[in-house]
CSV table of C-alpha atoms in Angstrom, one decimal:
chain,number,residue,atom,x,y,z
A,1,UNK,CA,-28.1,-10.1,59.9
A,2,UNK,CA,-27.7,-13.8,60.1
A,3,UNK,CA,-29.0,-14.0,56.5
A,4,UNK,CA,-26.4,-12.0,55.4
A,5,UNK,CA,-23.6,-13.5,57.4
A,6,UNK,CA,-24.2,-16.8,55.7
A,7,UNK,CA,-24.4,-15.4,52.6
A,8,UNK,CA,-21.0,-14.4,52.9
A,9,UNK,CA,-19.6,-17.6,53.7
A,10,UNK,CA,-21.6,-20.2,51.6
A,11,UNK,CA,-23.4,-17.7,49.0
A,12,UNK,CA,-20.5,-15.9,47.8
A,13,UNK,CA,-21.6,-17.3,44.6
A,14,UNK,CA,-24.6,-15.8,44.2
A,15,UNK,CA,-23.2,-12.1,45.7
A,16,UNK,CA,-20.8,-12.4,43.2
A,17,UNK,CA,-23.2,-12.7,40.0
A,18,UNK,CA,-25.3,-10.0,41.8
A,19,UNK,CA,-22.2,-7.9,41.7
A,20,UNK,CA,-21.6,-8.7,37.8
A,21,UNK,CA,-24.9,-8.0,37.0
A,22,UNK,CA,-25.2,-4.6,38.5
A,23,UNK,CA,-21.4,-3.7,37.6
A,24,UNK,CA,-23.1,-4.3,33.8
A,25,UNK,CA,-26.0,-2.0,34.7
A,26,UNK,CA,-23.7,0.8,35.3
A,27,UNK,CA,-21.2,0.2,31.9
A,28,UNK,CA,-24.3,-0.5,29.6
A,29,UNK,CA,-25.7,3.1,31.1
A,30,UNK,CA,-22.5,5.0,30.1
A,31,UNK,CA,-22.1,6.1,26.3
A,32,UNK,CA,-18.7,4.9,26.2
A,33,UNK,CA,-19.7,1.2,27.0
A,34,UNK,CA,-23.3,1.0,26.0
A,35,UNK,CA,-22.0,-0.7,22.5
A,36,UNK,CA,-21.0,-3.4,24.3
A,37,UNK,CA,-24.0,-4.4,25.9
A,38,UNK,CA,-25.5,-7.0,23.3
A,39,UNK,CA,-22.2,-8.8,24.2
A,40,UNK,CA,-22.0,-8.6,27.8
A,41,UNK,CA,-25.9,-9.3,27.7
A,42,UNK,CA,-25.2,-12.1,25.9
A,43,UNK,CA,-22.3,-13.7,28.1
A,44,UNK,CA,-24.3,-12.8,31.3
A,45,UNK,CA,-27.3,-15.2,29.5
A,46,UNK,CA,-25.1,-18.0,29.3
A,47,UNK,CA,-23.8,-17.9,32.5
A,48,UNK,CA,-27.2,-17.6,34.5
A,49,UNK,CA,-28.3,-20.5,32.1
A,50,UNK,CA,-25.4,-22.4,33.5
A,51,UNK,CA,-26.0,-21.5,36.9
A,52,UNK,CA,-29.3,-22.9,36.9
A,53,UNK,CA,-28.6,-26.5,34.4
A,54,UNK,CA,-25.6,-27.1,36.3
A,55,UNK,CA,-26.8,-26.6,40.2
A,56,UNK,CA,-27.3,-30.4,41.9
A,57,UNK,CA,-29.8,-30.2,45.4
A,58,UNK,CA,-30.4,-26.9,45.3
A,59,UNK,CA,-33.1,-24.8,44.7
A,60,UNK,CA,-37.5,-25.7,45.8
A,61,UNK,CA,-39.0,-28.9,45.0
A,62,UNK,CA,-36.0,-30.3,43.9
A,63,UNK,CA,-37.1,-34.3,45.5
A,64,UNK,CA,-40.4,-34.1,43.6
A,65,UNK,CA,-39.0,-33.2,40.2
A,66,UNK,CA,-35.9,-36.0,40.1
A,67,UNK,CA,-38.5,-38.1,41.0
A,68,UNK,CA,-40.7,-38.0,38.5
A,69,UNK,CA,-37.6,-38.0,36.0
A,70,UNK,CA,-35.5,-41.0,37.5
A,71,UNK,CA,-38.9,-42.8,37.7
A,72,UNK,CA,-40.4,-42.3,34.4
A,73,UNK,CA,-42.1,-45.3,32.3
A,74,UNK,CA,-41.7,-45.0,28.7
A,75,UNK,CA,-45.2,-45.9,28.0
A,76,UNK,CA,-48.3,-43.6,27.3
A,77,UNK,CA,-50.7,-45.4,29.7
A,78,UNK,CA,-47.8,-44.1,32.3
A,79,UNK,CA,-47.3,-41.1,31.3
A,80,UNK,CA,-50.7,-40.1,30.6
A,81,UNK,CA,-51.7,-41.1,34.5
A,82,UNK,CA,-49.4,-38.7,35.9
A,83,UNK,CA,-51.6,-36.9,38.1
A,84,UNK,CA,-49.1,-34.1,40.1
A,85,UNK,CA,-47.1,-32.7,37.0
A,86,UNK,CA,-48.8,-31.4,34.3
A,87,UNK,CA,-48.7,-33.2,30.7
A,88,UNK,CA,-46.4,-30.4,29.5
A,89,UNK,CA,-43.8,-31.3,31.5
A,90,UNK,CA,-44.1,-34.9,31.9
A,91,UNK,CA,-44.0,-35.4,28.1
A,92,UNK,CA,-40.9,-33.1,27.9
A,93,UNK,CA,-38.7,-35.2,30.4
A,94,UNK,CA,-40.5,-38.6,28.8
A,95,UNK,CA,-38.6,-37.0,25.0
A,96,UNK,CA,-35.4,-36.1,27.1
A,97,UNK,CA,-35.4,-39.7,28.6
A,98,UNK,CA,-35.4,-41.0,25.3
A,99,UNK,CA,-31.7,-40.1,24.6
A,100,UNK,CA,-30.4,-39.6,28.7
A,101,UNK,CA,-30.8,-40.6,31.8
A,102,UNK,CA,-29.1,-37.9,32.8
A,103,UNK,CA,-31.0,-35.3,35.2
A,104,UNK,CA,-28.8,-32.9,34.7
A,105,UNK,CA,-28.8,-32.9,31.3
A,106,UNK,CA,-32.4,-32.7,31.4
A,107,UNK,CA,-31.9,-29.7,33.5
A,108,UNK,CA,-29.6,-28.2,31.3
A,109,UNK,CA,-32.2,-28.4,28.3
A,110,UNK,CA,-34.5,-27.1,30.5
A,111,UNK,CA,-33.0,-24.1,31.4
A,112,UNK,CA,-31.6,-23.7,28.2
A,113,UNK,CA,-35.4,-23.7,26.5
A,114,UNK,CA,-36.4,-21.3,28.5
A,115,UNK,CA,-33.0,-18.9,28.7
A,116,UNK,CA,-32.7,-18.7,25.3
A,117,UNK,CA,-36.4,-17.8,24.6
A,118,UNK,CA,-36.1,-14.7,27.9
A,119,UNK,CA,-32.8,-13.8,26.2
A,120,UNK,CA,-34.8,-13.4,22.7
A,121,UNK,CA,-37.4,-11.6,23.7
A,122,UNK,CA,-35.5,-9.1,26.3
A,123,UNK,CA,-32.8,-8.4,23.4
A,124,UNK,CA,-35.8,-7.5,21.0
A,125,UNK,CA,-37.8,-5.5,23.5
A,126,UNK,CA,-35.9,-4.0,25.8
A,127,UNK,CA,-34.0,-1.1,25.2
A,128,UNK,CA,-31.8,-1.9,28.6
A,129,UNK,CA,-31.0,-6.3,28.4
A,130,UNK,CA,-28.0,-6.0,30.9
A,131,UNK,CA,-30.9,-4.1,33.8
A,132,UNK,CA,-33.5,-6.3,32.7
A,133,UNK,CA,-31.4,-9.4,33.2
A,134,UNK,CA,-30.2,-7.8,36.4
A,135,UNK,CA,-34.0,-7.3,37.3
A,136,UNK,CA,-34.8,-10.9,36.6
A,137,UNK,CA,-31.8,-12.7,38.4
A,138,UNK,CA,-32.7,-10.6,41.8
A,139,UNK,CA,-36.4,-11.0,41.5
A,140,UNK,CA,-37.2,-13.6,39.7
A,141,UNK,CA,-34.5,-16.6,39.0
A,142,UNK,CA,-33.6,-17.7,42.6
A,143,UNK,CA,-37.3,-17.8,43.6
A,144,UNK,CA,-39.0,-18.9,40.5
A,145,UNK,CA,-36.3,-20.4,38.1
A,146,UNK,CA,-34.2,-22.3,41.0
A,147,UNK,CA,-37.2,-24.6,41.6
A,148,UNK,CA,-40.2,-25.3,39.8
A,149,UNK,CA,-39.0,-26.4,36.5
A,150,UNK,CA,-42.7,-26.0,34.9
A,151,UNK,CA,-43.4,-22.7,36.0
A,152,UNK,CA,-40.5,-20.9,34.3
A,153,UNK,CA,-40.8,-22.0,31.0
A,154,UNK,CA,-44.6,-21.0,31.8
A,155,UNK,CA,-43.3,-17.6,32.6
A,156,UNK,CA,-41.6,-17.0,29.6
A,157,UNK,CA,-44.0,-18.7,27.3
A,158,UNK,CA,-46.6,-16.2,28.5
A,159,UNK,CA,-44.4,-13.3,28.7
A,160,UNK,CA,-44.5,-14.1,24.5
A,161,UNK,CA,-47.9,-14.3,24.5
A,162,UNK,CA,-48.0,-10.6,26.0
A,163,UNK,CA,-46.3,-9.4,23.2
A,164,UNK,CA,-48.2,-10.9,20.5
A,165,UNK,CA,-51.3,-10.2,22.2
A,166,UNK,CA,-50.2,-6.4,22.0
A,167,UNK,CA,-49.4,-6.7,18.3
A,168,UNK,CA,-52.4,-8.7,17.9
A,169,UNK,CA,-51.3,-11.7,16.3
A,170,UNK,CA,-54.0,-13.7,17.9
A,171,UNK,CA,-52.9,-17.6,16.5
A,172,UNK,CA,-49.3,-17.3,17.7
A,173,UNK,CA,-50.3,-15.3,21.4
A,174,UNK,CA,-53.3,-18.6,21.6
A,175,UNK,CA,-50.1,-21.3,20.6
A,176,UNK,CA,-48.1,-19.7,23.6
A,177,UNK,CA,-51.1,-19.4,25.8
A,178,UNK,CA,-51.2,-22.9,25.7
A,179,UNK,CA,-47.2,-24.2,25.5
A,180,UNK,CA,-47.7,-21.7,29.0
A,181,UNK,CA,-50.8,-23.8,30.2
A,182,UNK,CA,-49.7,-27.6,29.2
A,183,UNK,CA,-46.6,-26.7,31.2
A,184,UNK,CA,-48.5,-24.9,34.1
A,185,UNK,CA,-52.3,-25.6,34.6
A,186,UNK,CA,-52.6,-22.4,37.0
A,187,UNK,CA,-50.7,-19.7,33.8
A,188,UNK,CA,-54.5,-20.3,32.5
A,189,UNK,CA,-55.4,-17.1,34.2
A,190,UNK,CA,-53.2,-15.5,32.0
A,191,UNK,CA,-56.6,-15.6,29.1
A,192,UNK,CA,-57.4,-12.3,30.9
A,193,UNK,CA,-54.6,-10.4,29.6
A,194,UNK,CA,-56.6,-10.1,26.0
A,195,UNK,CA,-59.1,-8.2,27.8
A,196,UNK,CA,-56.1,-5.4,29.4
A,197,UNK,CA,-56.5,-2.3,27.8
A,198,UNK,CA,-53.5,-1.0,26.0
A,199,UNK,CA,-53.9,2.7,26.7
A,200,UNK,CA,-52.1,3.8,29.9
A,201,UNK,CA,-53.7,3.3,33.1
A,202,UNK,CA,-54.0,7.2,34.5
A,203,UNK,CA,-52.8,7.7,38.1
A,204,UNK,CA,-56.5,8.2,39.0
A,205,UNK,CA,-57.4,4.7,37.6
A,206,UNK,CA,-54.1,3.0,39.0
A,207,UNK,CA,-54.7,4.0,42.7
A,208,UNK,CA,-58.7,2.8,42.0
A,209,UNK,CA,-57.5,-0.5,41.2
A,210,UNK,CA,-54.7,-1.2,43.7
A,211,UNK,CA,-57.1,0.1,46.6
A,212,UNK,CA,-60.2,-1.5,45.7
A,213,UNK,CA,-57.8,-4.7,45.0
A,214,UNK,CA,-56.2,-4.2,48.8
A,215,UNK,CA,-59.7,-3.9,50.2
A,216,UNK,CA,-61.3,-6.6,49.0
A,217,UNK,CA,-57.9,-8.7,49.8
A,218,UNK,CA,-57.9,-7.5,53.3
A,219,UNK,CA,-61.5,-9.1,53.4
A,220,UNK,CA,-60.4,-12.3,52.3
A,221,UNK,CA,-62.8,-12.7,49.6
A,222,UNK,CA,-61.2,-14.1,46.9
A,223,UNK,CA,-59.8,-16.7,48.9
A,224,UNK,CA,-63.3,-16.9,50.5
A,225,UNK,CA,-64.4,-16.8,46.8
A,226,UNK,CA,-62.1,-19.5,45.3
A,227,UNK,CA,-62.9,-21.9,48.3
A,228,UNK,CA,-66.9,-22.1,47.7
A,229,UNK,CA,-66.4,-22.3,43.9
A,230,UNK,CA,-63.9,-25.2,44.2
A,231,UNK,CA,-66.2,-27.2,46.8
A,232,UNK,CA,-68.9,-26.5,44.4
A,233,UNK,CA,-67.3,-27.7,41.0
A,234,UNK,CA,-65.8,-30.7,42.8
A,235,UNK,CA,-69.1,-32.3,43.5
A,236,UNK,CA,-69.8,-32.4,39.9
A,237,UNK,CA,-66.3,-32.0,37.9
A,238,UNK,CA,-63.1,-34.5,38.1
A,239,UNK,CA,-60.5,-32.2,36.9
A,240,UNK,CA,-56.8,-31.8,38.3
A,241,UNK,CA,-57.7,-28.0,38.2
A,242,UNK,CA,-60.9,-27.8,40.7
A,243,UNK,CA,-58.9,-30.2,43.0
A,244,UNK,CA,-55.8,-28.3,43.2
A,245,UNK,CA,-58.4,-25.2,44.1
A,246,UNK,CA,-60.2,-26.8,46.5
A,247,UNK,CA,-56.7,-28.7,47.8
A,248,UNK,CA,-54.7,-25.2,48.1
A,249,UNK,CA,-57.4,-23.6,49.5
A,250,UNK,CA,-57.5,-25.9,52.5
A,251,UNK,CA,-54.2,-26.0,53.2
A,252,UNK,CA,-53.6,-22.7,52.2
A,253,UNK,CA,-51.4,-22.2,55.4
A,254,UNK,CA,-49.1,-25.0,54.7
A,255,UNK,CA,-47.9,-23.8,51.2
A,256,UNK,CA,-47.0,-20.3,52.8
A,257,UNK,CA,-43.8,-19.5,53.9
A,258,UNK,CA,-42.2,-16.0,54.7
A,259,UNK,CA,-39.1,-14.7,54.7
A,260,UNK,CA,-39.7,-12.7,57.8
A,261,UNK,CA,-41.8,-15.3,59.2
A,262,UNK,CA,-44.7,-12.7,59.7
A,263,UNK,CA,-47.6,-12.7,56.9
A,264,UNK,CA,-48.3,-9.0,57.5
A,265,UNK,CA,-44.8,-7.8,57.4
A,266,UNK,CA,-44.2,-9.8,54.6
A,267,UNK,CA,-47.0,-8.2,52.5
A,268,UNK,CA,-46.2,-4.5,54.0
A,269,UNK,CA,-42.6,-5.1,52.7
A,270,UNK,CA,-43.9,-6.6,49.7
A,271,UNK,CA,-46.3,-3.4,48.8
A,272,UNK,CA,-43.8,-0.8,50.0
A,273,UNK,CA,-40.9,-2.5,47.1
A,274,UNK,CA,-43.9,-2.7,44.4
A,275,UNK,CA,-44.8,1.2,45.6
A,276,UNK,CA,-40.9,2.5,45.0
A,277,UNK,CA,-41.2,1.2,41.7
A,278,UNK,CA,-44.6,2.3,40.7
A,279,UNK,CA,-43.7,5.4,41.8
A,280,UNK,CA,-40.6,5.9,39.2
A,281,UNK,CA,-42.8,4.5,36.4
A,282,UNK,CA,-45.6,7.3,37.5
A,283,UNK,CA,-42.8,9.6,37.1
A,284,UNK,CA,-41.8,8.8,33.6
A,285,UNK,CA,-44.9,8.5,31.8
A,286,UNK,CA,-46.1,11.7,33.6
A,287,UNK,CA,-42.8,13.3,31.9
A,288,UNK,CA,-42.8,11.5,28.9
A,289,UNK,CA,-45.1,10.3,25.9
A,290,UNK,CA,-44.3,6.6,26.4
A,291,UNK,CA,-44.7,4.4,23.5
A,292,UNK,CA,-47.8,2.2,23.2
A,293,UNK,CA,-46.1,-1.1,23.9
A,294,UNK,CA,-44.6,0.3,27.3
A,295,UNK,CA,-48.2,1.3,27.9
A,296,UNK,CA,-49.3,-2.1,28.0
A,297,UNK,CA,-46.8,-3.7,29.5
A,298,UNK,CA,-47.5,-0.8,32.3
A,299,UNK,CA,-51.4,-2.1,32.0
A,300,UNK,CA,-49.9,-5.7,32.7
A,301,UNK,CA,-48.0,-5.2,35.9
A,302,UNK,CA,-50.4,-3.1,37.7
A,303,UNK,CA,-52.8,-6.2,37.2
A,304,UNK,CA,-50.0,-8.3,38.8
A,305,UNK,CA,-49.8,-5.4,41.3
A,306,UNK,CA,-53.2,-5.9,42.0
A,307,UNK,CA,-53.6,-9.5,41.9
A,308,UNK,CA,-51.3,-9.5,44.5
A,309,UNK,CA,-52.7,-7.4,46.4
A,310,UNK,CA,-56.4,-9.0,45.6
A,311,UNK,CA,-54.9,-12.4,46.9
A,312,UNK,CA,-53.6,-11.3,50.6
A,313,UNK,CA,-52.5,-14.5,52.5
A,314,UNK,CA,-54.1,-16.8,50.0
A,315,UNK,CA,-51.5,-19.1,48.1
A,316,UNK,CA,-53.1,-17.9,44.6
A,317,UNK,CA,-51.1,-14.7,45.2
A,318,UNK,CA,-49.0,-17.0,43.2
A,319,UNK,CA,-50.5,-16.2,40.2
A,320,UNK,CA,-49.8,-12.7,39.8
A,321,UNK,CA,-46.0,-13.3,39.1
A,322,UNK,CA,-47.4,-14.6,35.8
A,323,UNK,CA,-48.2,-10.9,35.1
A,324,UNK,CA,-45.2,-9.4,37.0
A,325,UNK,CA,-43.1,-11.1,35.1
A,326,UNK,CA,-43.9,-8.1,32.7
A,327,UNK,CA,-41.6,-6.2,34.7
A,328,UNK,CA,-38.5,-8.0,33.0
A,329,UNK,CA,-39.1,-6.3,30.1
A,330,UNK,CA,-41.0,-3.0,31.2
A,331,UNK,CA,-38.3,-1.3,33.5
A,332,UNK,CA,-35.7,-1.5,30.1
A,333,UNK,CA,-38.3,0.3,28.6
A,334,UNK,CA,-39.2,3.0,31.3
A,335,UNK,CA,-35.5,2.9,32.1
A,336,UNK,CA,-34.7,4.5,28.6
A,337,UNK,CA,-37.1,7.6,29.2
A,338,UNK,CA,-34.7,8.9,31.7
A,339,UNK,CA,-31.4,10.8,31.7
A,340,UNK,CA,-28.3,11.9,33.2
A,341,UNK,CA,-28.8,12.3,38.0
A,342,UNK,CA,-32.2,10.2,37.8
A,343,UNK,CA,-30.3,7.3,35.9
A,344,UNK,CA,-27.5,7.7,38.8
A,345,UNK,CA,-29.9,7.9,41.7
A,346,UNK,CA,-32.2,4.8,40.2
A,347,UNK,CA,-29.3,2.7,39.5
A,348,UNK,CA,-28.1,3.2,43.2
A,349,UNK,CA,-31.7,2.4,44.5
A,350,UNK,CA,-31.9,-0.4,42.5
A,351,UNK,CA,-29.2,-2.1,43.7
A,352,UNK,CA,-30.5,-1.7,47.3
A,353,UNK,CA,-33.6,-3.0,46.3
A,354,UNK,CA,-32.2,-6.3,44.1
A,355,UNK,CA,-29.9,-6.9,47.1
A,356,UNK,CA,-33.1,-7.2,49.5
A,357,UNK,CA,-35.2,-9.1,46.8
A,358,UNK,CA,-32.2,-11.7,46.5
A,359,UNK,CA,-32.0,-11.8,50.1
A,360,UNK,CA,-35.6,-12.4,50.6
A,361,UNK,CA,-35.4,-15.2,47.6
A,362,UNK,CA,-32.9,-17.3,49.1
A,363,UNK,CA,-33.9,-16.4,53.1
A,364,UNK,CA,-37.4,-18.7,52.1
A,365,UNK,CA,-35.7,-21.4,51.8
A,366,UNK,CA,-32.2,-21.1,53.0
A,367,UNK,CA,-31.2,-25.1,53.7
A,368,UNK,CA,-32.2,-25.5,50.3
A,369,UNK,CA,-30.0,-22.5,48.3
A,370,UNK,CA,-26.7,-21.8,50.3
A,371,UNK,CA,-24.4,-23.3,49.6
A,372,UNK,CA,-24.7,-23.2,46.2
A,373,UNK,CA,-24.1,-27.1,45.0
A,374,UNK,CA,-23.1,-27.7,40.9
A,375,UNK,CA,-23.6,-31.2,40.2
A,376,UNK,CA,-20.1,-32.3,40.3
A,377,UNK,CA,-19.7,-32.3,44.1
A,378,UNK,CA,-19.1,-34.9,46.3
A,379,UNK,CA,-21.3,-32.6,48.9
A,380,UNK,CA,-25.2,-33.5,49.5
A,381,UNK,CA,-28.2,-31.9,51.7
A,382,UNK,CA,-29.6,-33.9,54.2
């Protein structure tokens, strides 16, 4: 209840773009607005793009990466001995430094890059852009997009690569495999996804997977796993990779933080929101002869399903929003399958649902989101 009472004074910002989004939802589901939507999907693209270029002290990590940008040597001996930010990313703010010194133009470049490609690929794919840019404002962009400026254009690189990799253009899926990987070391795991089937996952196989994944998470194997193998490598291999396993692995504890301050009732809360929507995609392709793409994309999140699941209480669990992010693009898709009271009733359970994920996006980190600071304010964090 406190969250939510400081929302309403210093995060009216962010309630009020929820509201937008959702309100779009609703028009681009009616006949007599639907034509609209390429429009409104458009404006709504520019404006979260905005929102993120233009905030100033807000959002994770934010020291670190104005940092690195504000103390950047324009030499490659420098730039090449960077050791916390991957080459990616340090070459990308090296090129913007070349014509600013301006952070937050940097940060509207950034954002930009990586809008414009989500907007791109959401407008081509998905039959729904207005809920799938709904979707990915509640779940995704305060949490993932309001911080680690390497990770989302990561994201979206490999959320490309899915789709090639479906339609099996194998040089341009490899070229955004590794835009994903020079930008984020850890999006490497993402060289599995050639190896997802693209037939449909049937409920029997789905429920194998997440419960063998929970079991062996509960055990704390992979973590266990990931541990030994790190220890092992380092003794033979210098690489920023094996050190950032063995490094994360040790301090595992450190680099979690939970909303409700409770591990378990994090993940029970966590599995129950994954469930509801599982559920509703059951539904559909039980109903309906789903396409072959939608199949895939289906394969794709119940990996990240049960990745997340695989990595309980380990700070790899990380990884699997590489593969969630699928679900940008996915519940357009399953979204169009439906008709008429269940688009009423999952509209009205969705917002419930965003509401909590946006809640438990900016409750993480609260000092750090609310209020929301644009960078012309004469206001700063301590």
């Amino acid at each position: 209840m406190e969250l939510v009472n400081r929302l309403l004074l210093e995060g009216k910002i962010y309630l009020f773009l929820y509201l937008l989004l959702w309100i779009l939802v609703i028009f681009e589901s009616s006949k007599y607005f639907s034509q609209y939507k390429k429009t409104t999907f458009l404006c709504s693209s520019i404006i979260l793009w905005l929102f993120i270029g233009l905030r100033w002290e807000t959002g994770t990590d934010w020291n670190s990466y104005k940092e690195l940008f504000d103390s950047l040597e324009l030499n490659w001996t420098f730039l090449f001995n960077i050791y916390h930010f991957d080459i990616g990313y340090v070459l990308f703010n090296a090129l913007t430094r070349l014509f600013t010194n301006s952070y937050t133009i940097f940060l509207i470049l950034n954002s930009g890059i990586t809008i414009y490609f989500l907007y791109k690929l959401i407008r081509k794919l998905s039959p729904y852009p207005n809920l799938s840019l709904f979707f990915f404002y509640a779940n995704f962009m305060i949490a993932q997009f309001m911080g680690s400026n390497r990770r989302m254009m990561a994201m979206v690189f490999v959320l490309w690569a899915f789709y090639y990799i479906f339609y099996e253009k194998k040089v341009y899926s490899a070229i955004n495999i590794g835009l994903a990987f020079v930008f984020h070391r850890s999006s490497i795991i993402n060289i599995t996804s050639y190896f997802i089937p693209r037939t449909l996952f049937t409920i029997r196989t789905t429920i194998l997977i997440l419960l063998c994944s929970l079991l062996i998470g509960l055990l704390q194997i992979p973590a266990k796993l990931v541990d030994l193998i790190g220890n092992t490598l380092i003794a033979f291999v210098n690489n920023p990779i094996v050190e950032n396993m063995v490094y994360y692995s040790e301090t595992n504890e450190e680099h979690l933080v939970y909303s409700t301050g409770s591990l378990f009732l994090s993940t029970l809360l966590a599995v129950l929101k994954r469930t509801i929507f599982l559920v509703f995609y059951i539904y559909i392709t039980r109903r309906n002869n789903v396409d072959k793409l939608t199949q895939f994309f289906y394969n794709i999140y119940i990996i990240g399903f049960a990745g997340y699941l695989f990595f309980i209480g380990s700070f790899f669990q990380m990884l699997t929003a590489f593969f969630t992010f699928i679900e940008v693009i996915l519940i357009g898709r399953m979204y169009s399958y439906v008709n008429g009271s269940t688009k009423l009733l999952f509209i009205c359970m969705l917002f419930l649902y965003g509401f909590l994920q946006m809640m438990n996006a900016v409750g993480t980190y609260p000092e750090q989101y609310l209020p929301y600071l644009p960078f012309w304010t004469d206001i700063h964090r301590l």
